[in-house]
Amino acid sequence: MLSMLGIATPNRTLPQQFTARTHWWANHSMHILVSAGLAREILFDYPSLRHLTEATYLTHPNASLVGTGEGQLFYTNAGQPTLYTYTRDKQRKMTTCKSQAPLYPMIPHAIEEALSESVPEMYPERLHESMRYSLLAGGKRIRPCLTIAACELMGGTMEIAMPTACALEMIHTMSLIHDDLPSMDNDDFRRGKPTNHVVYGEEMAILAGDALLSHAFEHIGRATPAEVPADRTLRVIVDVGKSVGSEGLVGGQVVDIMSEGADADEVTLETLKYIHAHKTGALLEVAVTSGAILAGAGEEDVERLGKYAQLIGLAFQVVDDILDCTQTSEQLGKTAGKDEAVGKATYPSLVGLEESRKIADDLITEAKEILADYDPKLAAPLLGLADYIKNRQN
Ligand code: FPP
Ligand code: MG
């Protein structure tokens, strides 16, 4: 799950045992889910693991890497979760993995592949190139992961969730293309690359965003497998529509723009919560609930998972506010320090950094408590994603 880590993907050939099967590993002691195929790149992102080389992995021909924490690598060893702890002097200690969390089969590459297939290169070439430029720029793919994880939690499959998962990433991407436009935030740096309008011009960026938005709905309707009853797909289309429109993303963006540069006492915590819940939370929420709906979940589950999503959605944006004023542009892959520069009200500006961190922690704790009603093995990916949202660095 390289893109979730926000690491650039070097184009290397991976040995068969790493590509054949990949896993998510969710564990409260770790803050990221990773996949086997991406093991080597992940090494380079964890300072404590940087000394390890590719050769270290190849000493485990029957194992596939399923996760990593500080100085630790988790493998399945003939199906048995095993924890290898590496020390700075390259010593390897092997212990039985104590965690009860399951090995969660997943093919993160599948999301990238499905995204690429969902918007093929075709005439008019420049438009599709522009759409693909932003869609395939290596985002964290949190929304697709949430949809797939919620669908699987409710007994569905990755296959039935994938079209909706891709559609949500299309919508998220188009919202960022438009958000970066000169008439909005006028940003020239996104996902570590020049923004869409910088590369393709403003007209094309607007139209690429429009095309991604309409294609998202077409894609859910057209590509969702026929085994999913039509009423479920229709409900997903309606819910996604609501989450994007004036009661969702667009509504949140409008209040955000109207609040920019306003006097400090005009933008209350309530206003900020509205902005966050709509601009960011709505799409995260529909990502989770859509996955559950496609799997045929009952109302109670959809509601419960929606609550989990609202909490992680707000936490996501509180963390975003914190990162904006604590990380560099290089770390973020987008312009840092923008909120303060344009006088935007944020959690740190309203309640301070420490309190913001506590709020994010509390929201994630509460979100994870909601999942306590489910089998922890099945809920592990959603629990892991909640931790990821709290601990992410970009
Ligand atoms: C980033 O926020 C922006 C968003 C999360 C959404 C913006 C929404 C729109 C532009 C509306 C798009 C239109 C439709 C139809 C969906 P930010 O500026 O706070 O964060 P950043 O630092 O990542 O830019
Ligand atoms: Mg912006």
Short mmCIF file of C-alpha atoms and ligand atoms in Angstrom, two decimals:
data_model
loop_
_atom_site.label_atom_id
_atom_site.label_comp_id
_atom_site.label_asym_id
_atom_site.label_seq_id
_atom_site.Cartn_x
_atom_site.Cartn_y
_atom_site.Cartn_z
CA MET A 1 0.00 0.00 0.00
CA LEU A 2 2.69 2.34 -1.09
CA SER A 3 0.46 5.16 -2.14
CA MET A 4 -1.13 5.24 1.30
CA LEU A 5 2.29 6.06 2.60
CA GLY A 6 2.67 8.80 0.07
CA ILE A 7 5.94 7.39 -1.22
CA ALA A 8 6.90 7.67 -4.86
CA THR A 9 6.86 4.28 -6.54
CA PRO A 10 10.14 3.34 -8.18
CA ASN A 11 9.53 1.16 -11.19
CA ARG A 12 11.15 -2.10 -10.16
CA THR A 13 10.41 -5.69 -10.92
CA LEU A 14 9.33 -7.50 -7.80
CA PRO A 15 9.99 -11.14 -7.09
CA GLN A 16 7.04 -13.46 -7.58
CA GLN A 17 6.49 -14.20 -3.92
CA PHE A 18 6.00 -10.51 -3.23
CA THR A 19 3.65 -9.78 -6.07
CA ALA A 20 1.51 -12.90 -6.07
CA ARG A 21 -0.26 -12.18 -2.87
CA THR A 22 -0.45 -9.04 -0.84
CA HIS A 23 -1.88 -8.30 2.53
CA TRP A 24 -3.04 -5.56 4.70
CA TRP A 25 -2.01 -5.81 8.24
CA ALA A 26 -3.92 -3.87 10.80
CA ASN A 27 -2.67 -3.73 14.34
CA HIS A 28 -3.02 -1.05 16.94
CA SER A 29 0.73 -1.01 17.47
CA MET A 30 1.31 0.00 13.87
CA HIS A 31 0.08 2.98 12.05
CA ILE A 32 0.06 1.83 8.52
CA LEU A 33 -1.14 -1.00 6.36
CA VAL A 34 1.29 -2.16 3.79
CA SER A 35 1.50 -4.72 1.08
CA ALA A 36 4.01 -7.37 0.29
CA GLY A 37 4.80 -6.15 -3.17
CA LEU A 38 5.91 -2.84 -1.82
CA ALA A 39 8.15 -4.06 0.92
CA ARG A 40 11.36 -2.62 -0.33
CA GLU A 41 10.09 0.86 -0.88
CA ILE A 42 8.62 0.96 2.57
CA LEU A 43 12.01 0.24 3.99
CA PHE A 44 13.26 3.51 2.74
CA ASP A 45 10.49 5.45 4.38
CA TYR A 46 11.12 4.17 7.87
CA PRO A 47 14.37 5.63 9.14
CA SER A 48 14.84 2.75 11.55
CA LEU A 49 14.59 0.27 8.67
CA ARG A 50 16.64 2.07 6.09
CA HIS A 51 19.70 -0.06 6.67
CA LEU A 52 17.87 -3.18 5.52
CA THR A 53 18.44 -4.26 1.97
CA GLU A 54 16.43 -6.15 -0.55
CA ALA A 55 18.54 -9.20 0.16
CA THR A 56 17.13 -9.30 3.69
CA TYR A 57 13.68 -9.94 2.30
CA LEU A 58 14.77 -12.53 -0.15
CA THR A 59 15.93 -14.69 2.75
CA HIS A 60 12.23 -15.38 3.34
CA PRO A 61 11.13 -17.08 0.16
CA ASN A 62 7.99 -18.54 1.72
CA ALA A 63 6.97 -15.43 3.53
CA SER A 64 5.14 -12.41 2.43
CA LEU A 65 5.49 -9.14 4.21
CA VAL A 66 2.24 -7.95 5.67
CA GLY A 67 3.16 -5.00 7.75
CA THR A 68 5.79 -2.91 9.32
CA GLY A 69 6.14 -0.92 12.48
CA GLU A 70 9.19 0.80 13.87
CA GLY A 71 11.97 -1.65 13.25
CA GLN A 72 9.58 -4.52 12.83
CA LEU A 73 8.38 -6.59 9.96
CA PHE A 74 5.43 -8.91 10.05
CA TYR A 75 5.35 -11.92 7.79
CA THR A 76 3.08 -14.79 7.25
CA ASN A 77 5.21 -17.82 7.58
CA ALA A 78 3.25 -20.76 6.21
CA GLY A 79 0.13 -18.96 7.33
CA GLN A 80 1.47 -18.30 10.82
CA PRO A 81 1.82 -14.63 11.70
CA THR A 82 5.41 -14.06 12.69
CA LEU A 83 7.09 -10.92 13.90
CA TYR A 84 10.67 -10.21 12.99
CA THR A 85 12.32 -7.43 14.90
CA TYR A 86 15.34 -5.89 13.29
CA THR A 87 17.86 -3.96 15.29
CA ARG A 88 20.15 -1.26 14.03
CA ASP A 89 23.06 -3.68 13.86
CA LYS A 90 21.02 -5.83 11.46
CA GLN A 91 20.31 -8.58 13.98
CA ARG A 92 17.03 -10.35 13.41
CA LYS A 93 14.91 -11.63 16.26
CA MET A 94 11.96 -13.81 15.51
CA THR A 95 8.97 -14.03 17.82
CA THR A 96 5.48 -15.38 17.53
CA CYS A 97 3.17 -12.60 16.70
CA LYS A 98 1.01 -11.86 19.72
CA SER A 99 -1.56 -9.82 17.89
CA GLN A 100 -4.98 -11.31 17.36
CA ALA A 101 -5.48 -9.22 14.24
CA PRO A 102 -5.90 -11.29 11.12
CA LEU A 103 -3.89 -11.27 7.97
CA TYR A 104 -6.16 -9.41 5.69
CA PRO A 105 -5.79 -10.36 2.05
CA MET A 106 -5.87 -7.41 -0.22
CA ILE A 107 -4.36 -6.38 -3.49
CA PRO A 108 -3.58 -2.68 -3.24
CA HIS A 109 -2.18 -2.71 -6.75
CA ALA A 110 -5.69 -3.58 -7.83
CA ILE A 111 -6.88 -0.09 -6.90
CA GLU A 112 -4.21 1.53 -9.05
CA GLU A 113 -4.95 -0.85 -11.91
CA ALA A 114 -8.69 -0.34 -11.68
CA LEU A 115 -8.23 3.44 -11.59
CA SER A 116 -6.06 3.34 -14.67
CA GLU A 117 -8.57 1.16 -16.53
CA SER A 118 -11.49 3.34 -15.45
CA VAL A 119 -10.17 6.31 -17.44
CA PRO A 120 -8.46 4.97 -20.55
CA GLU A 121 -6.26 6.96 -22.89
CA MET A 122 -8.53 7.90 -25.79
CA TYR A 123 -9.71 10.75 -27.99
CA PRO A 124 -9.63 13.64 -27.14
CA GLU A 125 -6.17 12.67 -25.98
CA ARG A 126 -5.27 15.87 -24.16
CA LEU A 127 -8.44 15.77 -22.03
CA HIS A 128 -7.94 12.14 -21.02
CA GLU A 129 -4.27 12.77 -20.37
CA SER A 130 -5.21 15.62 -18.07
CA MET A 131 -7.78 13.45 -16.23
CA ARG A 132 -5.27 10.62 -15.85
CA TYR A 133 -2.50 12.99 -14.81
CA SER A 134 -4.30 13.90 -11.59
CA LEU A 135 -6.16 10.62 -11.04
CA LEU A 136 -3.00 8.53 -11.23
CA ALA A 137 -0.74 10.95 -9.38
CA GLY A 138 -0.41 8.59 -6.43
CA GLY A 139 -2.85 9.81 -3.81
CA LYS A 140 -3.27 8.03 -0.50
CA ARG A 141 -6.37 6.19 -1.83
CA ILE A 142 -8.06 6.38 1.55
CA ARG A 143 -11.57 6.56 0.08
CA PRO A 144 -11.22 3.45 -2.12
CA CYS A 145 -9.66 1.56 0.79
CA LEU A 146 -12.56 2.53 3.06
CA THR A 147 -15.14 1.40 0.51
CA ILE A 148 -13.48 -1.96 -0.03
CA ALA A 149 -12.85 -2.51 3.69
CA ALA A 150 -16.45 -1.66 4.65
CA CYS A 151 -17.80 -3.87 1.87
CA GLU A 152 -15.69 -6.79 3.01
CA LEU A 153 -16.60 -6.21 6.65
CA MET A 154 -20.24 -6.62 5.66
CA GLY A 155 -19.58 -9.80 3.72
CA GLY A 156 -19.07 -8.34 0.24
CA THR A 157 -16.05 -8.52 -2.05
CA MET A 158 -13.44 -6.16 -3.39
CA GLU A 159 -14.81 -6.74 -6.89
CA ILE A 160 -18.28 -5.41 -6.16
CA ALA A 161 -16.87 -2.38 -4.32
CA MET A 162 -14.18 -1.45 -6.83
CA PRO A 163 -16.24 0.65 -9.31
CA THR A 164 -17.61 2.79 -6.46
CA ALA A 165 -14.16 2.92 -4.86
CA CYS A 166 -12.72 4.28 -8.13
CA ALA A 167 -15.61 6.69 -8.61
CA LEU A 168 -14.98 8.23 -5.20
CA GLU A 169 -11.32 8.68 -6.03
CA MET A 170 -12.36 10.39 -9.29
CA ILE A 171 -14.59 12.77 -7.35
CA HIS A 172 -11.94 13.42 -4.74
CA THR A 173 -9.39 14.09 -7.49
CA MET A 174 -11.66 16.46 -9.38
CA SER A 175 -12.41 18.38 -6.20
CA LEU A 176 -8.67 18.89 -5.70
CA ILE A 177 -8.15 19.95 -9.34
CA HIS A 178 -10.85 22.60 -8.89
CA ASP A 179 -9.70 23.53 -5.39
CA ASP A 180 -6.22 24.31 -6.77
CA LEU A 181 -7.50 26.57 -9.57
CA PRO A 182 -6.41 30.23 -9.57
CA SER A 183 -10.00 31.28 -8.77
CA MET A 184 -9.99 29.08 -5.66
CA ASP A 185 -6.80 28.32 -3.72
CA ASN A 186 -4.43 29.08 -6.59
CA ASP A 187 -2.05 26.26 -5.75
CA ASP A 188 0.65 25.02 -8.07
CA PHE A 189 1.80 21.95 -6.17
CA ARG A 190 -0.27 18.82 -5.41
CA ARG A 191 0.67 15.22 -4.68
CA GLY A 192 4.27 16.26 -5.19
CA LYS A 193 3.65 17.42 -8.76
CA PRO A 194 2.64 20.63 -10.54
CA THR A 195 -1.13 21.06 -10.33
CA ASN A 196 -3.36 20.17 -13.25
CA HIS A 197 -3.95 23.74 -14.47
CA VAL A 198 -0.22 24.46 -14.31
CA VAL A 199 0.42 21.57 -16.71
CA TYR A 200 -2.69 21.62 -18.90
CA GLY A 201 -4.02 25.15 -18.54
CA GLU A 202 -7.05 26.41 -16.69
CA GLU A 203 -9.69 25.54 -19.29
CA MET A 204 -8.53 21.94 -19.52
CA ALA A 205 -8.26 21.59 -15.71
CA ILE A 206 -11.86 22.76 -15.27
CA LEU A 207 -13.08 20.41 -17.99
CA ALA A 208 -10.99 17.46 -16.79
CA GLY A 209 -12.57 17.93 -13.36
CA ASP A 210 -16.06 18.10 -14.88
CA ALA A 211 -15.41 14.97 -16.93
CA LEU A 212 -14.12 13.05 -13.91
CA LEU A 213 -17.21 14.05 -11.93
CA SER A 214 -19.71 12.84 -14.50
CA HIS A 215 -17.65 9.78 -15.33
CA ALA A 216 -17.72 8.77 -11.66
CA PHE A 217 -21.49 8.29 -11.71
CA GLU A 218 -21.42 6.57 -15.09
CA HIS A 219 -18.73 4.24 -13.79
CA ILE A 220 -20.73 3.13 -10.73
CA GLY A 221 -23.78 2.44 -12.89
CA ARG A 222 -21.92 0.74 -15.69
CA ALA A 223 -19.14 -1.18 -13.97
CA THR A 224 -20.76 -2.45 -10.75
CA PRO A 225 -21.10 -6.21 -11.28
CA ALA A 226 -24.57 -7.45 -12.16
CA GLU A 227 -24.61 -9.65 -9.06
CA VAL A 228 -25.27 -6.49 -7.02
CA PRO A 229 -29.03 -5.88 -6.92
CA ALA A 230 -29.88 -2.71 -8.87
CA ASP A 231 -31.58 -1.04 -5.89
CA ARG A 232 -28.30 -1.12 -3.95
CA THR A 233 -26.38 0.45 -6.83
CA LEU A 234 -29.07 3.07 -7.27
CA ARG A 235 -28.91 3.96 -3.58
CA VAL A 236 -25.13 4.32 -3.79
CA ILE A 237 -25.49 6.68 -6.78
CA VAL A 238 -28.03 8.79 -4.87
CA ASP A 239 -25.91 8.89 -1.72
CA VAL A 240 -22.75 9.79 -3.63
CA GLY A 241 -24.67 12.55 -5.43
CA LYS A 242 -25.81 13.99 -2.12
CA SER A 243 -22.33 13.84 -0.63
CA VAL A 244 -20.92 15.87 -3.53
CA GLY A 245 -23.59 18.55 -3.97
CA SER A 246 -24.77 21.56 -2.01
CA GLU A 247 -25.33 19.40 1.08
CA GLY A 248 -21.87 17.91 0.83
CA LEU A 249 -18.51 18.82 -0.67
CA VAL A 250 -19.66 21.86 -2.60
CA GLY A 251 -21.56 23.20 0.42
CA GLY A 252 -18.49 22.77 2.60
CA GLN A 253 -16.22 24.44 0.07
CA VAL A 254 -18.58 27.42 -0.22
CA VAL A 255 -18.67 27.99 3.54
CA ASP A 256 -14.88 27.56 3.59
CA ILE A 257 -14.41 30.24 0.92
CA MET A 258 -16.88 32.58 2.64
CA SER A 259 -15.03 32.13 5.94
CA GLU A 260 -11.61 32.88 4.52
CA GLY A 261 -10.16 36.11 5.82
CA ALA A 262 -13.21 36.66 8.07
CA ASP A 263 -12.66 38.08 11.55
CA ALA A 264 -11.54 35.43 14.01
CA ASP A 265 -14.70 35.70 16.12
CA GLU A 266 -16.90 35.20 13.05
CA VAL A 267 -15.63 31.70 12.37
CA THR A 268 -16.60 29.58 15.33
CA LEU A 269 -15.70 25.97 16.02
CA GLU A 270 -19.22 25.12 14.86
CA THR A 271 -18.58 26.74 11.47
CA LEU A 272 -15.29 24.93 11.19
CA LYS A 273 -16.97 21.63 12.03
CA TYR A 274 -19.53 22.27 9.29
CA ILE A 275 -16.77 22.99 6.78
CA HIS A 276 -14.82 19.88 7.70
CA ALA A 277 -17.85 17.60 7.90
CA HIS A 278 -18.99 18.65 4.43
CA LYS A 279 -15.82 19.44 2.52
CA THR A 280 -14.00 16.30 3.64
CA GLY A 281 -16.23 14.21 5.89
CA ALA A 282 -19.11 13.71 3.46
CA LEU A 283 -17.06 11.85 0.88
CA LEU A 284 -15.29 9.75 3.51
CA GLU A 285 -18.66 8.88 5.01
CA VAL A 286 -20.20 7.85 1.72
CA ALA A 287 -17.07 5.82 0.96
CA VAL A 288 -17.76 3.68 4.03
CA THR A 289 -21.54 3.51 3.78
CA SER A 290 -21.47 2.71 0.03
CA GLY A 291 -19.21 -0.25 0.65
CA ALA A 292 -21.60 -1.52 3.30
CA ILE A 293 -24.68 -0.92 1.13
CA LEU A 294 -23.19 -2.75 -1.84
CA ALA A 295 -22.57 -5.73 0.43
CA GLY A 296 -26.21 -5.72 1.50
CA ALA A 297 -25.71 -4.41 5.05
CA GLY A 298 -28.82 -3.59 7.09
CA GLU A 299 -29.73 -0.06 8.14
CA GLU A 300 -28.29 -0.45 11.62
CA ASP A 301 -24.88 -1.37 10.27
CA VAL A 302 -24.95 1.36 7.62
CA GLU A 303 -25.78 3.90 10.33
CA ARG A 304 -23.13 2.61 12.71
CA LEU A 305 -20.44 2.59 10.05
CA GLY A 306 -21.55 6.05 8.95
CA LYS A 307 -20.91 7.30 12.47
CA TYR A 308 -17.44 5.72 12.43
CA ALA A 309 -16.81 7.50 9.13
CA GLN A 310 -17.99 10.88 10.41
CA LEU A 311 -15.55 10.64 13.29
CA ILE A 312 -12.57 9.62 11.18
CA GLY A 313 -13.61 12.27 8.62
CA LEU A 314 -13.42 15.05 11.18
CA ALA A 315 -10.19 13.62 12.57
CA PHE A 316 -8.78 13.55 9.04
CA GLN A 317 -9.34 17.27 8.64
CA VAL A 318 -8.12 18.17 12.14
CA VAL A 319 -4.91 16.28 11.28
CA ASP A 320 -4.80 18.10 7.94
CA ASP A 321 -4.92 21.42 9.79
CA ILE A 322 -2.14 20.26 12.12
CA LEU A 323 0.05 19.04 9.25
CA ASP A 324 -0.42 22.29 7.34
CA CYS A 325 1.32 24.20 10.10
CA THR A 326 3.85 21.60 11.22
CA GLN A 327 5.16 19.94 8.02
CA THR A 328 7.14 21.23 5.08
CA SER A 329 5.85 21.44 1.50
CA GLU A 330 8.18 18.59 0.56
CA GLN A 331 6.74 16.38 3.29
CA LEU A 332 3.18 17.23 2.32
CA GLY A 333 3.59 17.17 -1.45
CA LYS A 334 1.58 20.41 -1.51
CA THR A 335 2.10 23.95 -0.29
CA ALA A 336 2.52 23.99 3.48
CA GLY A 337 1.56 26.88 5.76
CA LYS A 338 -1.23 28.00 3.45
CA ASP A 339 -3.94 28.17 6.08
CA GLU A 340 -2.15 30.81 8.10
CA ALA A 341 -1.00 32.66 4.98
CA VAL A 342 -4.59 33.16 3.78
CA GLY A 343 -6.00 33.71 7.27
CA LYS A 344 -8.02 30.49 7.34
CA ALA A 345 -9.59 29.42 10.62
CA THR A 346 -8.30 25.97 11.55
CA TYR A 347 -8.35 23.76 14.61
CA PRO A 348 -4.83 24.86 15.66
CA SER A 349 -5.72 28.53 15.14
CA LEU A 350 -8.92 28.18 17.19
CA VAL A 351 -7.90 25.79 19.97
CA GLY A 352 -4.10 25.47 19.70
CA LEU A 353 -1.89 22.62 18.50
CA GLU A 354 -1.93 20.50 21.64
CA GLU A 355 -5.70 20.60 22.00
CA SER A 356 -6.06 19.85 18.28
CA ARG A 357 -3.92 16.73 18.68
CA LYS A 358 -6.04 15.64 21.64
CA ILE A 359 -9.24 16.21 19.68
CA ALA A 360 -7.92 14.09 16.79
CA ASP A 361 -6.89 11.34 19.22
CA ASP A 362 -10.28 11.36 20.93
CA LEU A 363 -12.15 11.23 17.62
CA ILE A 364 -10.14 8.23 16.47
CA THR A 365 -10.60 6.46 19.82
CA GLU A 366 -14.35 7.02 19.60
CA ALA A 367 -14.43 5.82 15.98
CA LYS A 368 -12.61 2.64 16.90
CA GLU A 369 -14.97 2.05 19.82
CA ILE A 370 -17.87 1.98 17.38
CA LEU A 371 -16.18 -0.89 15.59
CA ALA A 372 -15.99 -2.83 18.85
CA ASP A 373 -19.39 -4.27 17.94
CA TYR A 374 -17.76 -6.24 15.12
CA ASP A 375 -15.46 -9.21 15.02
CA PRO A 376 -12.03 -7.56 15.50
CA LYS A 377 -10.59 -9.76 12.78
CA LEU A 378 -13.08 -8.49 10.24
CA ALA A 379 -12.89 -4.90 11.49
CA ALA A 380 -9.08 -4.84 11.46
CA PRO A 381 -8.72 -2.94 8.16
CA LEU A 382 -11.12 -0.18 9.26
CA LEU A 383 -9.37 -0.01 12.64
CA GLY A 384 -6.04 0.25 10.85
CA LEU A 385 -7.31 2.95 8.54
CA ALA A 386 -8.49 4.96 11.56
CA ASP A 387 -4.98 4.75 13.02
CA TYR A 388 -3.50 5.65 9.68
CA ILE A 389 -5.62 8.80 9.49
CA LYS A 390 -4.40 9.86 12.93
CA ASN A 391 -0.74 9.11 12.33
CA ARG A 392 -0.29 10.09 8.70
CA GLN A 393 2.48 12.53 7.92
CA ASN A 394 1.11 13.90 4.66
C1 FPP B 1 -9.10 20.76 -0.21
O1 FPP B 1 -9.21 21.57 0.91
C2 FPP B 1 -10.39 20.75 -0.96
C3 FPP B 1 -11.41 19.91 -0.78
C4 FPP B 1 -11.35 18.83 0.23
C5 FPP B 1 -12.67 19.96 -1.57
C6 FPP B 1 -12.86 21.19 -2.40
C7 FPP B 1 -14.17 21.16 -3.11
C8 FPP B 1 -14.40 21.76 -4.28
C9 FPP B 1 -13.39 22.56 -5.00
C10 FPP B 1 -15.72 21.59 -4.96
C11 FPP B 1 -15.51 20.67 -6.11
C12 FPP B 1 -16.70 20.48 -6.91
C13 FPP B 1 -17.44 19.37 -6.92
C14 FPP B 1 -18.59 19.30 -7.84
C15 FPP B 1 -17.18 18.20 -6.05
P1 FPP B 1 -8.04 22.54 1.39
O2 FPP B 1 -7.88 23.65 0.40
O3 FPP B 1 -8.35 22.93 2.77
O4 FPP B 1 -6.81 21.58 1.42
P2 FPP B 1 -5.51 21.53 0.49
O5 FPP B 1 -4.45 22.14 1.32
O6 FPP B 1 -5.28 20.07 0.26
O7 FPP B 1 -5.78 22.30 -0.76
MG MG B 2 -6.66 24.00 -1.17
#
